[in-house]
């Protein structure tokens, strides 16, 4: 049986990574909307890849469990790309926390139970997690270690504590990198690795929603004020993920790679002004 690579969130970033590392593997392209997954599968098959479509709702344990079972039937799971999520302009606070925070914890838990020895995973977090003000050591530990089913009951994630959708997004993305750091210990017991990538503004459907949404001016300011002076591309994320998931990255686990064109640097030490809310995108 072929090794299986699972892509949770078959958008442009997930596809770009899969193109880099999916040759010779059975690729499962999963999205909330099966139509999106099927469109991605058609593109991959026409390019010579072996691919199959799946539907998954990362905020549902039953749905993620079904995806794990489907993938295991195809062959040993040696790769996972988790790129599903919603942005501050796409959903209310509760949905962001359930998809971006709880959903990521769920995917890490359930795929971590079956990942083959030598396997690796990348979770797509965000530069936004790097600009959330420091949390307490106890809050960090709670985000990293609280069982997935109890995460959304944490006191500092309750209504009134989370200020707005941007704050919810930042908390979720900070939690993603903390969660991966903790999960790397458990995954290591199976001989597997897991890391996060925290991209800046990468031109995707999600980024375009933000650029054309209520925070569009702030996004454009981040791009123009960054040291690189441009947005990134999905293929650039794919290059970094290929390093982390491939043979040259076998000493890297539990780590987070910030790749934002220097936007975070400019927030801290340059000319980009901090927004009135909790931070940038």
mmCIF file of C-alpha atoms in Angstrom:
data_model
loop_
_atom_site.group_PDB
_atom_site.id
_atom_site.type_symbol
_atom_site.label_atom_id
_atom_site.label_comp_id
_atom_site.label_asym_id
_atom_site.label_seq_id
_atom_site.Cartn_x
_atom_site.Cartn_y
_atom_site.Cartn_z
ATOM 1 C CA UNK A 1 0.000 0.000 0.000
ATOM 2 C CA UNK A 2 1.149 3.534 -0.716
ATOM 3 C CA UNK A 3 1.992 5.930 2.059
ATOM 4 C CA UNK A 4 -0.887 8.308 2.705
ATOM 5 C CA UNK A 5 -0.679 12.103 2.925
ATOM 6 C CA UNK A 6 -3.732 13.838 4.386
ATOM 7 C CA UNK A 7 -4.497 17.472 3.599
ATOM 8 C CA UNK A 8 -7.062 18.970 5.978
ATOM 9 C CA UNK A 9 -8.182 22.149 4.271
ATOM 10 C CA UNK A 10 -7.569 21.663 0.548
ATOM 11 C CA UNK A 11 -7.184 25.347 -0.265
ATOM 12 C CA UNK A 12 -4.246 26.959 -1.992
ATOM 13 C CA UNK A 13 -1.710 26.567 0.818
ATOM 14 C CA UNK A 14 -2.624 22.949 1.498
ATOM 15 C CA UNK A 15 -2.442 22.151 -2.209
ATOM 16 C CA UNK A 16 0.910 23.924 -2.628
ATOM 17 C CA UNK A 17 2.472 21.844 0.145
ATOM 18 C CA UNK A 18 0.956 18.609 -1.162
ATOM 19 C CA UNK A 19 2.403 19.258 -4.623
ATOM 20 C CA UNK A 20 5.859 19.493 -3.086
ATOM 21 C CA UNK A 21 5.746 16.355 -0.954
ATOM 22 C CA UNK A 22 2.961 14.186 -2.381
ATOM 23 C CA UNK A 23 4.713 12.508 -5.313
ATOM 24 C CA UNK A 24 4.320 8.734 -5.105
ATOM 25 C CA UNK A 25 1.872 8.963 -2.194
ATOM 26 C CA UNK A 26 -1.872 8.538 -1.915
ATOM 27 C CA UNK A 27 -3.119 12.061 -1.193
ATOM 28 C CA UNK A 28 -6.392 12.655 0.652
ATOM 29 C CA UNK A 29 -7.666 16.167 0.001
ATOM 30 C CA UNK A 30 -10.296 17.068 2.602
ATOM 31 C CA UNK A 31 -12.425 20.193 2.900
ATOM 32 C CA UNK A 32 -15.627 21.222 4.618
ATOM 33 C CA UNK A 33 -17.278 21.379 1.198
ATOM 34 C CA UNK A 34 -16.843 18.135 -0.729
ATOM 35 C CA UNK A 35 -17.138 20.112 -3.982
ATOM 36 C CA UNK A 36 -13.944 22.022 -3.116
ATOM 37 C CA UNK A 37 -12.126 18.782 -2.333
ATOM 38 C CA UNK A 38 -13.306 17.184 -5.589
ATOM 39 C CA UNK A 39 -12.113 20.170 -7.609
ATOM 40 C CA UNK A 40 -8.686 19.883 -5.963
ATOM 41 C CA UNK A 41 -8.579 16.144 -6.679
ATOM 42 C CA UNK A 42 -9.292 16.764 -10.363
ATOM 43 C CA UNK A 43 -6.375 19.203 -10.562
ATOM 44 C CA UNK A 44 -4.030 16.760 -8.820
ATOM 45 C CA UNK A 45 -5.028 13.783 -10.940
ATOM 46 C CA UNK A 46 -4.530 15.776 -14.130
ATOM 47 C CA UNK A 47 -1.030 16.619 -12.858
ATOM 48 C CA UNK A 48 -0.141 12.960 -12.327
ATOM 49 C CA UNK A 49 -0.828 12.588 -8.607
ATOM 50 C CA UNK A 50 -2.883 9.870 -6.920
ATOM 51 C CA UNK A 51 -5.607 11.666 -4.987
ATOM 52 C CA UNK A 52 -8.989 11.157 -3.406
ATOM 53 C CA UNK A 53 -11.539 13.591 -1.968
ATOM 54 C CA UNK A 54 -13.061 13.719 1.491
ATOM 55 C CA UNK A 55 -15.361 15.958 3.464
ATOM 56 C CA UNK A 56 -14.422 17.020 6.973
ATOM 57 C CA UNK A 57 -15.695 19.435 9.587
ATOM 58 C CA UNK A 58 -12.742 19.975 11.921
ATOM 59 C CA UNK A 59 -15.058 21.259 14.651
ATOM 60 C CA UNK A 60 -16.698 17.809 14.858
ATOM 61 C CA UNK A 61 -14.973 14.879 16.558
ATOM 62 C CA UNK A 62 -17.110 12.413 14.628
ATOM 63 C CA UNK A 63 -16.200 14.025 11.317
ATOM 64 C CA UNK A 64 -12.445 14.096 12.007
ATOM 65 C CA UNK A 65 -12.583 10.505 13.283
ATOM 66 C CA UNK A 66 -14.266 9.453 10.031
ATOM 67 C CA UNK A 67 -11.520 11.139 8.018
ATOM 68 C CA UNK A 68 -8.834 9.357 10.039
ATOM 69 C CA UNK A 69 -10.554 6.019 9.400
ATOM 70 C CA UNK A 70 -10.889 6.719 5.671
ATOM 71 C CA UNK A 71 -7.228 7.673 5.391
ATOM 72 C CA UNK A 72 -6.008 4.647 7.359
ATOM 73 C CA UNK A 73 -7.806 2.328 4.963
ATOM 74 C CA UNK A 74 -5.734 3.701 2.076
ATOM 75 C CA UNK A 75 -2.344 3.084 3.655
ATOM 76 C CA UNK A 76 -0.082 4.101 6.535
ATOM 77 C CA UNK A 77 -0.414 7.822 7.261
ATOM 78 C CA UNK A 78 3.032 9.359 6.992
ATOM 79 C CA UNK A 79 2.065 12.984 6.373
ATOM 80 C CA UNK A 80 -0.505 15.494 7.596
ATOM 81 C CA UNK A 81 -1.032 19.058 6.432
ATOM 82 C CA UNK A 82 -3.539 20.938 8.562
ATOM 83 C CA UNK A 83 -4.475 24.130 6.743
ATOM 84 C CA UNK A 84 -8.176 24.473 7.569
ATOM 85 C CA UNK A 85 -9.422 27.588 9.313
ATOM 86 C CA UNK A 86 -11.450 30.785 9.227
ATOM 87 C CA UNK A 87 -10.255 34.381 9.453
ATOM 88 C CA UNK A 88 -11.481 37.317 11.583
ATOM 89 C CA UNK A 89 -13.648 38.625 8.726
ATOM 90 C CA UNK A 90 -15.187 35.260 7.901
ATOM 91 C CA UNK A 91 -16.817 34.135 11.136
ATOM 92 C CA UNK A 92 -17.979 35.211 14.620
ATOM 93 C CA UNK A 93 -15.890 34.701 17.753
ATOM 94 C CA UNK A 94 -17.436 31.368 18.743
ATOM 95 C CA UNK A 95 -16.897 29.862 15.285
ATOM 96 C CA UNK A 96 -13.264 31.020 15.129
ATOM 97 C CA UNK A 97 -12.505 29.437 18.484
ATOM 98 C CA UNK A 98 -14.290 26.218 17.560
ATOM 99 C CA UNK A 99 -12.652 25.845 14.142
ATOM 100 C CA UNK A 100 -9.201 27.373 14.579
ATOM 101 C CA UNK A 101 -8.510 26.464 18.208
ATOM 102 C CA UNK A 102 -10.576 23.392 19.104
ATOM 103 C CA UNK A 103 -10.458 22.009 15.559
ATOM 104 C CA UNK A 104 -6.672 22.093 15.470
ATOM 105 C CA UNK A 105 -6.411 20.374 18.854
ATOM 106 C CA UNK A 106 -8.811 17.700 17.626
ATOM 107 C CA UNK A 107 -6.882 17.068 14.398
ATOM 108 C CA UNK A 108 -3.596 16.818 16.314
ATOM 109 C CA UNK A 109 -5.083 14.423 18.856
ATOM 110 C CA UNK A 110 -6.751 12.027 16.444
ATOM 111 C CA UNK A 111 -4.083 11.947 13.744
ATOM 112 C CA UNK A 112 -1.400 11.773 16.423
ATOM 113 C CA UNK A 113 -2.944 8.476 17.505
ATOM 114 C CA UNK A 114 -2.313 6.862 14.109
ATOM 115 C CA UNK A 115 0.676 8.646 12.553
ATOM 116 C CA UNK A 116 3.247 6.150 11.294
ATOM 117 C CA UNK A 117 6.800 6.067 12.561
ATOM 118 C CA UNK A 118 8.870 8.477 10.502
ATOM 119 C CA UNK A 119 5.778 10.523 9.705
ATOM 120 C CA UNK A 120 5.526 14.284 9.974
ATOM 121 C CA UNK A 121 2.947 17.042 10.034
ATOM 122 C CA UNK A 122 2.687 20.759 9.504
ATOM 123 C CA UNK A 123 -0.013 22.955 11.014
ATOM 124 C CA UNK A 124 -0.640 26.333 9.410
ATOM 125 C CA UNK A 125 -0.885 28.907 12.197
ATOM 126 C CA UNK A 126 -0.415 32.664 11.583
ATOM 127 C CA UNK A 127 1.802 35.659 12.191
ATOM 128 C CA UNK A 128 -1.168 36.916 14.225
ATOM 129 C CA UNK A 129 -0.294 34.565 17.062
ATOM 130 C CA UNK A 130 3.072 36.296 17.391
ATOM 131 C CA UNK A 131 1.509 39.690 18.012
ATOM 132 C CA UNK A 132 -0.877 38.724 20.777
ATOM 133 C CA UNK A 133 0.462 40.185 24.031
ATOM 134 C CA UNK A 134 2.148 37.652 26.281
ATOM 135 C CA UNK A 135 -0.148 35.311 28.161
ATOM 136 C CA UNK A 136 0.590 34.009 31.629
ATOM 137 C CA UNK A 137 2.595 30.821 31.991
ATOM 138 C CA UNK A 138 -0.539 29.118 33.293
ATOM 139 C CA UNK A 139 -2.586 30.237 30.289
ATOM 140 C CA UNK A 140 0.116 28.941 27.938
ATOM 141 C CA UNK A 141 0.060 25.554 29.651
ATOM 142 C CA UNK A 142 -3.718 25.395 29.552
ATOM 143 C CA UNK A 143 -3.825 26.113 25.817
ATOM 144 C CA UNK A 144 -1.112 23.518 25.220
ATOM 145 C CA UNK A 145 -2.290 20.696 27.473
ATOM 146 C CA UNK A 146 -6.020 20.970 28.199
ATOM 147 C CA UNK A 147 -7.895 18.009 26.654
ATOM 148 C CA UNK A 148 -9.534 19.055 23.398
ATOM 149 C CA UNK A 149 -13.069 18.569 24.701
ATOM 150 C CA UNK A 150 -12.394 20.936 27.614
ATOM 151 C CA UNK A 151 -10.541 23.680 25.731
ATOM 152 C CA UNK A 152 -13.522 25.893 24.952
ATOM 153 C CA UNK A 153 -14.519 25.912 28.633
ATOM 154 C CA UNK A 154 -11.344 27.729 29.710
ATOM 155 C CA UNK A 155 -12.208 30.885 31.676
ATOM 156 C CA UNK A 156 -10.204 33.265 29.479
ATOM 157 C CA UNK A 157 -11.985 32.034 26.334
ATOM 158 C CA UNK A 158 -15.463 32.869 27.608
ATOM 159 C CA UNK A 159 -17.698 35.684 26.281
ATOM 160 C CA UNK A 160 -16.520 38.994 27.676
ATOM 161 C CA UNK A 161 -12.930 37.748 27.891
ATOM 162 C CA UNK A 162 -12.436 37.486 24.125
ATOM 163 C CA UNK A 163 -12.753 41.056 22.832
ATOM 164 C CA UNK A 164 -13.568 40.515 19.155
ATOM 165 C CA UNK A 165 -12.985 38.224 16.183
ATOM 166 C CA UNK A 166 -9.395 39.412 15.792
ATOM 167 C CA UNK A 167 -8.642 38.606 19.430
ATOM 168 C CA UNK A 168 -10.252 35.170 18.979
ATOM 169 C CA UNK A 169 -8.093 34.544 15.923
ATOM 170 C CA UNK A 170 -4.905 35.602 17.677
ATOM 171 C CA UNK A 171 -5.655 33.418 20.684
ATOM 172 C CA UNK A 172 -6.371 30.478 18.408
ATOM 173 C CA UNK A 173 -3.159 30.866 16.446
ATOM 174 C CA UNK A 174 -1.075 31.297 19.605
ATOM 175 C CA UNK A 175 -2.741 28.134 20.880
ATOM 176 C CA UNK A 176 -1.864 26.286 17.672
ATOM 177 C CA UNK A 177 1.881 26.776 18.121
ATOM 178 C CA UNK A 178 1.714 25.970 21.839
ATOM 179 C CA UNK A 179 -0.356 22.875 21.152
ATOM 180 C CA UNK A 180 2.074 21.638 18.535
ATOM 181 C CA UNK A 181 4.993 22.146 20.913
ATOM 182 C CA UNK A 182 3.238 19.947 23.478
ATOM 183 C CA UNK A 183 2.039 17.386 20.934
ATOM 184 C CA UNK A 184 5.593 16.991 19.604
ATOM 185 C CA UNK A 185 6.419 15.162 22.836
ATOM 186 C CA UNK A 186 3.583 12.676 22.346
ATOM 187 C CA UNK A 187 4.181 12.295 18.617
ATOM 188 C CA UNK A 188 7.852 11.628 19.308
ATOM 189 C CA UNK A 189 6.879 8.487 21.195
ATOM 190 C CA UNK A 190 5.560 7.195 17.855
ATOM 191 C CA UNK A 191 8.690 8.304 16.002
ATOM 192 C CA UNK A 192 6.779 11.152 14.319
ATOM 193 C CA UNK A 193 7.290 14.912 14.133
ATOM 194 C CA UNK A 194 4.991 17.950 14.057
ATOM 195 C CA UNK A 195 5.659 21.671 13.520
ATOM 196 C CA UNK A 196 3.795 24.875 12.793
ATOM 197 C CA UNK A 197 4.298 27.507 10.135
ATOM 198 C CA UNK A 198 3.064 31.019 10.923
ATOM 199 C CA UNK A 199 2.645 32.748 7.567
ATOM 200 C CA UNK A 200 2.013 36.419 7.057
ATOM 201 C CA UNK A 201 -0.272 37.661 4.314
ATOM 202 C CA UNK A 202 -0.304 34.915 1.708
ATOM 203 C CA UNK A 203 -2.497 35.601 -1.301
ATOM 204 C CA UNK A 204 -5.314 33.071 -0.982
ATOM 205 C CA UNK A 205 -9.104 33.260 -0.913
ATOM 206 C CA UNK A 206 -8.930 33.861 2.839
ATOM 207 C CA UNK A 207 -6.427 36.712 2.456
ATOM 208 C CA UNK A 208 -8.507 38.274 -0.292
ATOM 209 C CA UNK A 209 -11.522 38.241 2.028
ATOM 210 C CA UNK A 210 -9.455 40.163 4.563
ATOM 211 C CA UNK A 211 -8.007 42.580 1.986
ATOM 212 C CA UNK A 212 -11.522 43.389 0.824
ATOM 213 C CA UNK A 213 -13.039 43.352 4.318
ATOM 214 C CA UNK A 214 -13.198 45.869 7.179
ATOM 215 C CA UNK A 215 -9.483 45.391 7.952
ATOM 216 C CA UNK A 216 -8.352 45.769 4.341
ATOM 217 C CA UNK A 217 -6.536 49.059 4.946
ATOM 218 C CA UNK A 218 -4.581 47.497 7.786
ATOM 219 C CA UNK A 219 -3.591 44.570 5.600
ATOM 220 C CA UNK A 220 -2.355 46.862 2.855
ATOM 221 C CA UNK A 221 -0.393 48.850 5.429
ATOM 222 C CA UNK A 222 1.266 45.663 6.660
ATOM 223 C CA UNK A 223 2.287 44.740 3.137
ATOM 224 C CA UNK A 224 3.667 48.153 2.198
ATOM 225 C CA UNK A 225 5.370 48.674 5.564
ATOM 226 C CA UNK A 226 7.080 45.294 5.729
ATOM 227 C CA UNK A 227 10.798 44.896 4.964
ATOM 228 C CA UNK A 228 9.980 42.683 1.979
ATOM 229 C CA UNK A 229 7.247 45.013 0.745
ATOM 230 C CA UNK A 230 4.923 42.409 -0.726
ATOM 231 C CA UNK A 231 2.565 39.590 0.161
ATOM 232 C CA UNK A 232 3.649 35.971 0.015
ATOM 233 C CA UNK A 233 2.543 33.084 -2.170
ATOM 234 C CA UNK A 234 1.275 29.603 -1.313
ATOM 235 C CA UNK A 235 4.275 28.057 -3.065
ATOM 236 C CA UNK A 236 6.638 29.892 -0.701
ATOM 237 C CA UNK A 237 4.839 28.268 2.222
ATOM 238 C CA UNK A 238 5.173 24.979 0.362
ATOM 239 C CA UNK A 239 8.966 25.373 0.238
ATOM 240 C CA UNK A 240 9.178 25.768 4.024
ATOM 241 C CA UNK A 241 6.774 22.902 4.661
ATOM 242 C CA UNK A 242 8.796 20.628 2.364
ATOM 243 C CA UNK A 243 11.855 21.287 4.521
ATOM 244 C CA UNK A 244 9.991 20.632 7.768
ATOM 245 C CA UNK A 245 8.314 17.457 6.524
ATOM 246 C CA UNK A 246 11.170 16.041 4.481
ATOM 247 C CA UNK A 247 14.497 14.298 5.179
ATOM 248 C CA UNK A 248 16.347 17.583 5.729
ATOM 249 C CA UNK A 249 14.024 18.480 8.606
ATOM 250 C CA UNK A 250 14.279 15.382 10.754
ATOM 251 C CA UNK A 251 15.849 17.291 13.659
ATOM 252 C CA UNK A 252 12.991 19.824 13.735
ATOM 253 C CA UNK A 253 9.889 19.144 15.804
ATOM 254 C CA UNK A 254 7.728 21.172 18.152
ATOM 255 C CA UNK A 255 8.915 24.329 16.385
ATOM 256 C CA UNK A 256 7.170 27.291 14.784
ATOM 257 C CA UNK A 257 8.496 29.024 11.668
ATOM 258 C CA UNK A 258 7.422 32.663 11.322
ATOM 259 C CA UNK A 259 7.417 33.637 7.631
ATOM 260 C CA UNK A 260 5.717 37.004 7.235
ATOM 261 C CA UNK A 261 8.043 39.130 5.120
ATOM 262 C CA UNK A 262 9.204 40.881 8.262
ATOM 263 C CA UNK A 263 5.783 42.269 9.207
ATOM 264 C CA UNK A 264 6.176 41.281 12.856
ATOM 265 C CA UNK A 265 9.633 42.855 12.894
ATOM 266 C CA UNK A 266 8.164 46.100 11.539
ATOM 267 C CA UNK A 267 5.407 46.044 14.175
ATOM 268 C CA UNK A 268 7.958 45.764 16.946
ATOM 269 C CA UNK A 269 10.844 47.826 15.654
ATOM 270 C CA UNK A 270 9.700 49.600 12.488
ATOM 271 C CA UNK A 271 7.029 51.932 11.192
ATOM 272 C CA UNK A 272 3.869 49.779 11.182
ATOM 273 C CA UNK A 273 1.557 51.081 13.911
ATOM 274 C CA UNK A 274 -0.138 48.596 16.183
ATOM 275 C CA UNK A 275 -3.933 48.522 15.582
ATOM 276 C CA UNK A 276 -6.247 49.574 18.383
ATOM 277 C CA UNK A 277 -7.391 45.959 18.824
ATOM 278 C CA UNK A 278 -5.134 43.147 19.976
ATOM 279 C CA UNK A 279 -2.791 43.160 17.002
ATOM 280 C CA UNK A 280 -2.440 42.567 13.311
ATOM 281 C CA UNK A 281 -3.929 39.897 11.124
#
